[in-house]
Amino acid sequence: MLTFDSLPQARVVRAGGHLVTPPPAPPAPRSAMNEKIREALAVAVGLWPLTAVMVLSFALLALTGLYSSP
């Protein structure tokens, strides 16, 4: 005989006589340190074009200094 005991069952809630699924649980709150790291990473990713231009300009300045010496 086939049994369905091993199948996971969905949680249901009765609201006004109707069966509805409950809302998902809220995510766990982040720690202050985790939040600061996430903000710093977001700024670094958001400003990558500026960072690339600055690195390129410093590299060109360094090359100019090397090739202009006698």
mmCIF file of N, CA and C in Angstrom:
data_model
loop_
_atom_site.group_PDB
_atom_site.id
_atom_site.type_symbol
_atom_site.label_atom_id
_atom_site.label_comp_id
_atom_site.label_asym_id
_atom_site.label_seq_id
_atom_site.Cartn_x
_atom_site.Cartn_y
_atom_site.Cartn_z
ATOM 1 N N MET A 1 0.830 -1.174 0.000
ATOM 2 C CA MET A 1 0.000 0.000 0.000
ATOM 3 C C MET A 1 0.876 1.240 0.000
ATOM 4 N N LEU A 2 0.524 2.225 -0.767
ATOM 5 C CA LEU A 2 1.289 3.452 -0.905
ATOM 6 C C LEU A 2 0.916 4.423 0.217
ATOM 7 N N THR A 3 1.941 4.928 0.919
ATOM 8 C CA THR A 3 1.674 5.910 1.979
ATOM 9 C C THR A 3 2.350 7.220 1.613
ATOM 10 N N PHE A 4 1.802 8.310 2.088
ATOM 11 C CA PHE A 4 2.337 9.633 1.801
ATOM 12 C C PHE A 4 2.928 10.285 3.042
ATOM 13 N N ASP A 5 3.349 9.488 4.008
ATOM 14 C CA ASP A 5 3.886 10.031 5.251
ATOM 15 C C ASP A 5 5.207 10.759 5.047
ATOM 16 N N SER A 6 6.009 10.361 4.067
ATOM 17 C CA SER A 6 7.323 10.963 3.888
ATOM 18 C C SER A 6 7.273 12.275 3.107
ATOM 19 N N LEU A 7 6.127 12.631 2.527
ATOM 20 C CA LEU A 7 6.032 13.883 1.776
ATOM 21 C C LEU A 7 5.876 15.064 2.730
ATOM 22 N N PRO A 8 6.614 16.123 2.504
ATOM 23 C CA PRO A 8 6.461 17.285 3.385
ATOM 24 C C PRO A 8 5.100 17.945 3.149
ATOM 25 N N GLN A 9 4.501 18.394 4.207
ATOM 26 C CA GLN A 9 3.200 19.035 4.120
ATOM 27 C C GLN A 9 3.358 20.541 4.262
ATOM 28 N N ALA A 10 2.578 21.293 3.506
ATOM 29 C CA ALA A 10 2.615 22.748 3.595
ATOM 30 C C ALA A 10 1.838 23.187 4.829
ATOM 31 N N ARG A 11 2.341 24.223 5.479
ATOM 32 C CA ARG A 11 1.603 24.780 6.613
ATOM 33 C C ARG A 11 0.440 25.587 6.067
ATOM 34 N N VAL A 12 -0.692 25.465 6.682
ATOM 35 C CA VAL A 12 -1.853 26.238 6.258
ATOM 36 C C VAL A 12 -2.465 26.919 7.473
ATOM 37 N N VAL A 13 -3.133 28.014 7.230
ATOM 38 C CA VAL A 13 -3.774 28.800 8.277
ATOM 39 C C VAL A 13 -5.199 29.064 7.841
ATOM 40 N N ARG A 14 -6.104 29.057 8.764
ATOM 41 C CA ARG A 14 -7.488 29.386 8.435
ATOM 42 C C ARG A 14 -7.694 30.881 8.643
ATOM 43 N N ALA A 15 -8.150 31.554 7.600
ATOM 44 C CA ALA A 15 -8.461 32.979 7.680
ATOM 45 C C ALA A 15 -9.861 33.171 7.111
ATOM 46 N N GLY A 16 -10.820 33.421 7.984
ATOM 47 C CA GLY A 16 -12.186 33.618 7.527
ATOM 48 C C GLY A 16 -12.780 32.376 6.910
ATOM 49 N N GLY A 17 -12.377 31.204 7.395
ATOM 50 C CA GLY A 17 -12.922 29.975 6.868
ATOM 51 C C GLY A 17 -12.205 29.441 5.649
ATOM 52 N N HIS A 18 -11.256 30.198 5.112
ATOM 53 C CA HIS A 18 -10.514 29.760 3.924
ATOM 54 C C HIS A 18 -9.117 29.324 4.333
ATOM 55 N N LEU A 19 -8.624 28.328 3.655
ATOM 56 C CA LEU A 19 -7.258 27.876 3.918
ATOM 57 C C LEU A 19 -6.287 28.720 3.096
ATOM 58 N N VAL A 20 -5.366 29.380 3.773
ATOM 59 C CA VAL A 20 -4.349 30.191 3.098
ATOM 60 C C VAL A 20 -2.992 29.832 3.681
ATOM 61 N N THR A 21 -1.952 30.018 2.892
ATOM 62 C CA THR A 21 -0.608 29.765 3.402
ATOM 63 C C THR A 21 -0.171 30.954 4.248
ATOM 64 N N PRO A 22 0.565 30.714 5.315
ATOM 65 C CA PRO A 22 1.002 31.821 6.165
ATOM 66 C C PRO A 22 2.096 32.637 5.464
ATOM 67 N N PRO A 23 2.277 33.880 5.862
ATOM 68 C CA PRO A 23 3.353 34.670 5.259
ATOM 69 C C PRO A 23 4.711 34.122 5.676
ATOM 70 N N PRO A 24 5.749 34.346 4.869
ATOM 71 C CA PRO A 24 7.075 33.843 5.230
ATOM 72 C C PRO A 24 7.598 34.551 6.476
ATOM 73 N N ALA A 25 8.434 33.859 7.196
ATOM 74 C CA ALA A 25 9.032 34.437 8.396
ATOM 75 C C ALA A 25 9.964 35.573 8.003
ATOM 76 N N PRO A 26 10.021 36.638 8.792
ATOM 77 C CA PRO A 26 10.929 37.743 8.455
ATOM 78 C C PRO A 26 12.383 37.302 8.600
ATOM 79 N N PRO A 27 13.273 37.882 7.807
ATOM 80 C CA PRO A 27 14.690 37.489 7.914
ATOM 81 C C PRO A 27 15.275 37.939 9.245
ATOM 82 N N ALA A 28 16.296 37.233 9.663
ATOM 83 C CA ALA A 28 16.962 37.575 10.922
ATOM 84 C C ALA A 28 17.637 38.939 10.784
ATOM 85 N N PRO A 29 17.622 39.749 11.832
ATOM 86 C CA PRO A 29 18.271 41.066 11.744
ATOM 87 C C PRO A 29 19.785 40.925 11.610
ATOM 88 N N ARG A 30 20.371 41.831 10.849
ATOM 89 C CA ARG A 30 21.825 41.798 10.649
ATOM 90 C C ARG A 30 22.516 42.528 11.795
ATOM 91 N N SER A 31 23.733 42.104 12.069
ATOM 92 C CA SER A 31 24.512 42.782 13.101
ATOM 93 C C SER A 31 25.023 44.112 12.551
ATOM 94 N N ALA A 32 25.461 44.992 13.444
ATOM 95 C CA ALA A 32 25.944 46.311 13.033
ATOM 96 C C ALA A 32 27.200 46.179 12.171
ATOM 97 N N MET A 33 28.083 45.277 12.530
ATOM 98 C CA MET A 33 29.321 45.086 11.763
ATOM 99 C C MET A 33 29.005 44.537 10.372
ATOM 100 N N ASN A 34 28.096 43.595 10.305
ATOM 101 C CA ASN A 34 27.710 43.031 9.019
ATOM 102 C C ASN A 34 27.073 44.105 8.138
ATOM 103 N N GLU A 35 26.284 44.976 8.728
ATOM 104 C CA GLU A 35 25.642 46.053 7.970
ATOM 105 C C GLU A 35 26.679 47.031 7.419
ATOM 106 N N LYS A 36 27.693 47.377 8.209
ATOM 107 C CA LYS A 36 28.739 48.304 7.751
ATOM 108 C C LYS A 36 29.568 47.684 6.617
ATOM 109 N N ILE A 37 29.878 46.409 6.723
ATOM 110 C CA ILE A 37 30.636 45.729 5.670
ATOM 111 C C ILE A 37 29.811 45.704 4.384
ATOM 112 N N ARG A 38 28.525 45.453 4.523
ATOM 113 C CA ARG A 38 27.647 45.418 3.352
ATOM 114 C C ARG A 38 27.564 46.787 2.687
ATOM 115 N N GLU A 39 27.492 47.863 3.490
ATOM 116 C CA GLU A 39 27.454 49.219 2.933
ATOM 117 C C GLU A 39 28.766 49.564 2.229
ATOM 118 N N ALA A 40 29.900 49.197 2.823
ATOM 119 C CA ALA A 40 31.199 49.482 2.217
ATOM 120 C C ALA A 40 31.350 48.728 0.892
ATOM 121 N N LEU A 41 30.887 47.497 0.852
ATOM 122 C CA LEU A 41 30.955 46.730 -0.389
ATOM 123 C C LEU A 41 30.047 47.335 -1.457
ATOM 124 N N ALA A 42 28.885 47.821 -1.048
ATOM 125 C CA ALA A 42 27.969 48.449 -2.000
ATOM 126 C C ALA A 42 28.581 49.720 -2.581
ATOM 127 N N VAL A 43 29.264 50.505 -1.762
ATOM 128 C CA VAL A 43 29.913 51.725 -2.252
ATOM 129 C C VAL A 43 31.058 51.366 -3.196
ATOM 130 N N ALA A 44 31.851 50.356 -2.833
ATOM 131 C CA ALA A 44 32.979 49.959 -3.684
ATOM 132 C C ALA A 44 32.496 49.447 -5.040
ATOM 133 N N VAL A 45 31.440 48.678 -5.047
ATOM 134 C CA VAL A 45 30.918 48.158 -6.307
ATOM 135 C C VAL A 45 30.275 49.275 -7.113
ATOM 136 N N GLY A 46 29.601 50.193 -6.436
ATOM 137 C CA GLY A 46 28.936 51.285 -7.131
ATOM 138 C C GLY A 46 29.889 52.297 -7.734
ATOM 139 N N LEU A 47 31.073 52.436 -7.137
ATOM 140 C CA LEU A 47 32.034 53.432 -7.615
ATOM 141 C C LEU A 47 33.179 52.807 -8.409
ATOM 142 N N TRP A 48 33.001 51.619 -8.952
ATOM 143 C CA TRP A 48 34.118 50.986 -9.655
ATOM 144 C C TRP A 48 34.582 51.773 -10.877
ATOM 145 N N PRO A 49 33.727 52.489 -11.621
ATOM 146 C CA PRO A 49 34.264 53.260 -12.749
ATOM 147 C C PRO A 49 35.204 54.371 -12.283
ATOM 148 N N LEU A 50 34.832 55.049 -11.198
ATOM 149 C CA LEU A 50 35.690 56.096 -10.668
ATOM 150 C C LEU A 50 37.016 55.522 -10.186
ATOM 151 N N THR A 51 36.953 54.380 -9.512
ATOM 152 C CA THR A 51 38.181 53.743 -9.040
ATOM 153 C C THR A 51 39.075 53.350 -10.208
ATOM 154 N N ALA A 52 38.498 52.819 -11.263
ATOM 155 C CA ALA A 52 39.288 52.420 -12.430
ATOM 156 C C ALA A 52 39.946 53.628 -13.090
ATOM 157 N N VAL A 53 39.230 54.739 -13.195
ATOM 158 C CA VAL A 53 39.804 55.944 -13.802
ATOM 159 C C VAL A 53 40.943 56.490 -12.939
ATOM 160 N N MET A 54 40.758 56.469 -11.620
ATOM 161 C CA MET A 54 41.814 56.968 -10.730
ATOM 162 C C MET A 54 43.068 56.096 -10.808
ATOM 163 N N VAL A 55 42.898 54.785 -10.841
ATOM 164 C CA VAL A 55 44.061 53.899 -10.946
ATOM 165 C C VAL A 55 44.771 54.114 -12.270
ATOM 166 N N LEU A 56 44.022 54.267 -13.339
ATOM 167 C CA LEU A 56 44.629 54.514 -14.647
ATOM 168 C C LEU A 56 45.371 55.843 -14.664
ATOM 169 N N SER A 57 44.806 56.879 -14.078
ATOM 170 C CA SER A 57 45.475 58.193 -14.080
ATOM 171 C C SER A 57 46.753 58.153 -13.248
ATOM 172 N N PHE A 58 46.727 57.480 -12.101
ATOM 173 C CA PHE A 58 47.955 57.375 -11.302
ATOM 174 C C PHE A 58 49.019 56.559 -12.029
ATOM 175 N N ALA A 59 48.604 55.533 -12.750
ATOM 176 C CA ALA A 59 49.564 54.741 -13.513
ATOM 177 C C ALA A 59 50.184 55.578 -14.632
ATOM 178 N N LEU A 60 49.377 56.383 -15.312
ATOM 179 C CA LEU A 60 49.920 57.243 -16.369
ATOM 180 C C LEU A 60 50.850 58.307 -15.798
ATOM 181 N N LEU A 61 50.504 58.857 -14.633
ATOM 182 C CA LEU A 61 51.401 59.825 -13.988
ATOM 183 C C LEU A 61 52.732 59.180 -13.612
ATOM 184 N N ALA A 62 52.682 57.960 -13.104
ATOM 185 C CA ALA A 62 53.915 57.264 -12.732
ATOM 186 C C ALA A 62 54.748 56.968 -13.986
ATOM 187 N N LEU A 63 54.112 56.554 -15.054
ATOM 188 C CA LEU A 63 54.856 56.287 -16.291
ATOM 189 C C LEU A 63 55.444 57.573 -16.863
ATOM 190 N N THR A 64 54.702 58.658 -16.745
ATOM 191 C CA THR A 64 55.230 59.953 -17.230
ATOM 192 C C THR A 64 56.474 60.338 -16.447
ATOM 193 N N GLY A 65 56.437 60.129 -15.154
ATOM 194 C CA GLY A 65 57.609 60.442 -14.335
ATOM 195 C C GLY A 65 58.794 59.562 -14.675
ATOM 196 N N LEU A 66 58.565 58.290 -14.975
ATOM 197 C CA LEU A 66 59.664 57.395 -15.315
ATOM 198 C C LEU A 66 60.271 57.705 -16.673
ATOM 199 N N TYR A 67 59.457 58.016 -17.667
ATOM 200 C CA TYR A 67 59.963 58.203 -19.029
ATOM 201 C C TYR A 67 60.425 59.611 -19.305
ATOM 202 N N SER A 68 60.137 60.555 -18.430
ATOM 203 C CA SER A 68 60.585 61.920 -18.683
ATOM 204 C C SER A 68 61.941 62.205 -18.053
ATOM 205 N N SER A 69 62.443 61.289 -17.226
ATOM 206 C CA SER A 69 63.757 61.539 -16.624
ATOM 207 C C SER A 69 64.865 61.257 -17.642
ATOM 208 N N PRO A 70 65.960 61.970 -17.502
ATOM 209 C CA PRO A 70 67.036 61.810 -18.500
ATOM 210 C C PRO A 70 67.800 60.526 -18.378
#
